[in-house]
Coordinates of N, CA and C in Angstrom, one line a residue:
X2 N -32.4 -49.4 18.8 CA -32.9 -48.1 19.2 C -33.4 -48.3 20.7
X3 N -33.3 -47.1 21.3 CA -33.8 -47.1 22.7 C -34.6 -45.9 23.0
X4 N -35.6 -46.0 23.9 CA -36.3 -44.8 24.4 C -36.1 -44.7 25.8
X5 N -35.7 -43.5 26.2 CA -35.4 -43.1 27.6 C -36.6 -42.4 28.2
X6 N -37.2 -42.9 29.3 CA -38.3 -42.3 30.0 C -37.9 -41.8 31.3
X7 N -38.4 -40.6 31.7 CA -38.2 -40.2 33.1 C -39.5 -39.6 33.6
X8 N -39.8 -39.6 34.8 CA -41.0 -39.0 35.4 C -40.7 -38.5 36.8
X9 N -41.6 -37.7 37.3 CA -41.5 -37.1 38.7 C -42.1 -38.1 39.6
X10 N -41.4 -38.4 40.7 CA -41.9 -39.3 41.7 C -43.1 -38.7 42.4
X11 N -44.1 -39.5 42.7 CA -45.3 -39.1 43.5 C -44.9 -39.1 45.0
X12 N -45.7 -38.4 45.7 CA -45.4 -38.3 47.2 C -46.5 -39.2 47.9
X13 N -46.0 -40.0 48.8 CA -46.9 -40.9 49.5 C -46.7 -40.7 51.0
X14 N -47.8 -40.9 51.7 CA -47.6 -40.8 53.2 C -46.8 -41.9 53.8
X15 N -46.9 -43.1 53.1 CA -46.2 -44.2 53.7 C -45.1 -44.7 52.8
X16 N -44.8 -44.1 51.6 CA -43.7 -44.4 50.8 C -43.7 -45.7 50.1
X17 N -44.9 -46.2 49.8 CA -45.1 -47.6 49.2 C -45.5 -47.5 47.8
X18 N -45.3 -46.4 47.1 CA -45.7 -46.4 45.7 C -44.8 -47.2 44.8
X19 N -45.3 -47.9 43.9 CA -44.5 -48.6 42.8 C -45.1 -48.1 41.5
X20 N -44.2 -48.2 40.4 CA -44.6 -47.8 39.1 C -44.5 -48.9 38.1
X21 N -45.3 -48.7 37.1 CA -45.3 -49.6 35.9 C -45.3 -48.8 34.7
X22 N -44.6 -49.3 33.6 CA -44.5 -48.6 32.3 C -45.3 -49.4 31.3
X23 N -46.2 -48.7 30.7 CA -47.1 -49.4 29.6 C -46.8 -48.7 28.3
X24 N -46.9 -49.5 27.2 CA -46.6 -49.0 25.9 C -47.7 -49.5 24.9
X25 N -48.0 -48.6 23.9 CA -48.9 -48.9 22.9 C -48.5 -48.2 21.6
X26 N -49.1 -48.6 20.5 CA -48.9 -47.9 19.3 C -50.1 -47.0 18.9
X27 N -51.1 -47.0 19.8 CA -52.2 -46.0 19.8 C -52.4 -45.4 21.1
X28 N -53.0 -44.2 21.2 CA -53.1 -43.5 22.4 C -54.2 -44.1 23.3
X29 N -54.0 -45.3 23.8 CA -55.1 -45.9 24.6 C -54.4 -46.8 25.7
X30 N -54.6 -46.3 26.9 CA -53.9 -47.0 28.0 C -54.6 -48.3 28.4
X31 N -55.9 -48.5 28.0 CA -56.6 -49.7 28.4 C -56.1 -50.9 27.6
X32 N -55.5 -50.7 26.4 CA -55.0 -51.8 25.6 C -53.5 -51.8 25.6
X33 N -52.8 -50.9 26.4 CA -51.4 -50.9 26.4 C -50.8 -52.1 27.1
X34 N -49.6 -52.5 26.6 CA -48.9 -53.6 27.2 C -48.0 -53.2 28.3
X35 N -48.0 -53.8 29.4 CA -47.0 -53.5 30.5 C -45.7 -54.1 30.1
X36 N -44.7 -53.2 30.0 CA -43.3 -53.6 29.6 C -42.4 -53.5 30.8
X37 N -42.8 -53.0 31.9 CA -42.0 -53.0 33.2 C -42.9 -52.8 34.3
X38 N -42.7 -53.4 35.4 CA -43.5 -53.3 36.6 C -42.7 -53.3 37.9
X39 N -43.4 -53.0 39.0 CA -42.7 -53.0 40.3 C -41.5 -52.2 40.4
X40 N -41.5 -51.0 39.7 CA -40.4 -50.1 39.8 C -40.6 -49.3 41.1
X41 N -39.6 -49.3 41.9 CA -39.7 -48.7 43.3 C -39.7 -47.2 43.2
X42 N -40.3 -46.5 44.2 CA -40.3 -45.1 44.3 C -38.8 -44.6 44.3
X43 N -38.6 -43.5 43.7 CA -37.2 -43.0 43.7 C -36.4 -43.3 42.5
X44 N -36.9 -44.3 41.7 CA -36.1 -44.7 40.5 C -36.4 -43.7 39.4
X45 N -37.6 -43.4 39.0 CA -38.0 -42.4 38.1 C -37.5 -42.4 36.7
X46 N -36.9 -43.6 36.3 CA -36.4 -43.7 34.9 C -36.7 -45.1 34.4
X47 N -36.7 -45.2 33.1 CA -36.9 -46.5 32.5 C -36.3 -46.4 31.1
X48 N -35.6 -47.4 30.6 CA -35.1 -47.5 29.2 C -35.8 -48.6 28.5
X49 N -36.5 -48.3 27.4 CA -37.1 -49.2 26.6 C -36.1 -49.6 25.5
X50 N -35.6 -50.8 25.5 CA -34.6 -51.3 24.6 C -35.2 -52.0 23.4
X51 N -36.5 -52.0 23.3 CA -37.2 -52.8 22.3 C -38.1 -51.9 21.4
X52 N -37.6 -50.8 20.8 CA -38.4 -50.0 19.9 C -37.8 -50.1 18.5
X53 N -38.7 -49.9 17.6 CA -38.4 -50.0 16.1 C -38.3 -48.6 15.5
X54 N -37.6 -48.5 14.4 CA -37.5 -47.2 13.8 C -38.8 -46.9 13.0
X55 N -39.0 -45.6 12.8 CA -40.1 -45.1 12.0 C -41.5 -45.6 12.6
X56 N -41.6 -45.5 13.9 CA -42.8 -46.0 14.6 C -43.2 -44.9 15.7
X57 N -44.5 -44.8 15.9 CA -45.0 -43.9 17.0 C -45.4 -44.8 18.1
X58 N -44.9 -44.5 19.3 CA -45.3 -45.2 20.5 C -45.9 -44.2 21.5
X59 N -46.8 -44.8 22.3 CA -47.4 -44.0 23.4 C -47.0 -44.8 24.7
X60 N -46.5 -44.0 25.7 CA -46.1 -44.6 27.0 C -47.0 -44.0 28.0
X61 N -47.3 -44.9 29.0 CA -48.1 -44.5 30.1 C -47.4 -45.0 31.4
X62 N -47.4 -44.1 32.4 CA -46.8 -44.5 33.7 C -47.9 -44.7 34.7
X63 N -47.9 -45.9 35.3 CA -49.0 -46.3 36.2 C -48.3 -46.2 37.6
X64 N -49.0 -45.5 38.5 CA -48.5 -45.5 39.9 C -49.5 -46.2 40.8
X65 N -49.0 -47.0 41.7 CA -49.9 -47.8 42.6 C -49.4 -47.7 44.0
X66 N -50.4 -47.7 44.9 CA -50.0 -47.7 46.3 C -50.3 -49.1 46.9
X67 N -50.5 -50.1 46.1 CA -50.8 -51.5 46.5 C -52.3 -51.7 46.6
X68 N -53.1 -50.7 46.6 CA -54.5 -50.9 46.7 C -55.2 -50.4 45.5
X69 N -54.8 -49.2 45.0 CA -55.4 -48.6 43.8 C -54.3 -48.1 42.9
X70 N -54.6 -47.8 41.7 CA -53.6 -47.2 40.8 C -54.2 -46.2 39.9
X71 N -53.3 -45.3 39.4 CA -53.6 -44.2 38.5 C -52.7 -44.3 37.3
X72 N -53.2 -44.1 36.1 CA -52.4 -44.1 34.9 C -52.2 -42.7 34.4
X73 N -51.0 -42.3 34.0 CA -50.7 -41.0 33.5 C -51.4 -40.8 32.1
X74 N -51.3 -39.6 31.6 CA -51.7 -39.3 30.2 C -50.7 -40.0 29.3
X75 N -51.0 -40.2 28.1 CA -50.1 -40.8 27.1 C -49.0 -39.8 26.7
X76 N -47.7 -40.3 26.7 CA -46.6 -39.6 26.2 C -46.2 -40.1 24.8
X77 N -46.3 -39.3 23.8 CA -46.1 -39.7 22.4 C -44.6 -39.6 22.1
X78 N -44.1 -40.7 21.4 CA -42.7 -40.7 21.0 C -42.7 -41.2 19.5
X79 N -42.0 -40.4 18.7 CA -41.8 -40.8 17.3 C -40.4 -41.2 17.1
X80 N -40.2 -42.4 16.6 CA -38.8 -42.8 16.3 C -38.6 -42.6 14.8
X81 N -37.3 -42.5 14.4 CA -37.0 -42.2 13.0 C -36.2 -43.4 12.4
X82 N -36.0 -43.3 11.1 CA -35.2 -44.4 10.5 C -33.8 -44.4 11.0
X83 N -33.2 -45.6 11.2 CA -31.8 -45.7 11.5 C -31.0 -45.2 10.3
X84 N -29.9 -44.6 10.7 CA -29.0 -44.0 9.6 C -27.8 -45.0 9.5

């Protein structure tokens, strides 16, 4: 199973934003695991190839300018049983 994530790129005065994708099975970004990091501005997509069927995941997109970072709200994804 795969989960496909997309997001809107943030606008930076100097174009140095990078993104990280975090995942958790509860809606809590502080305990979420980083599953991808250093994603360059302009990419705006990520494929999670490591999801299980019949599971709820919460994804968080973290944007950083190299000095500080901001984490998005949680995006909830429910997977279903494989057929």
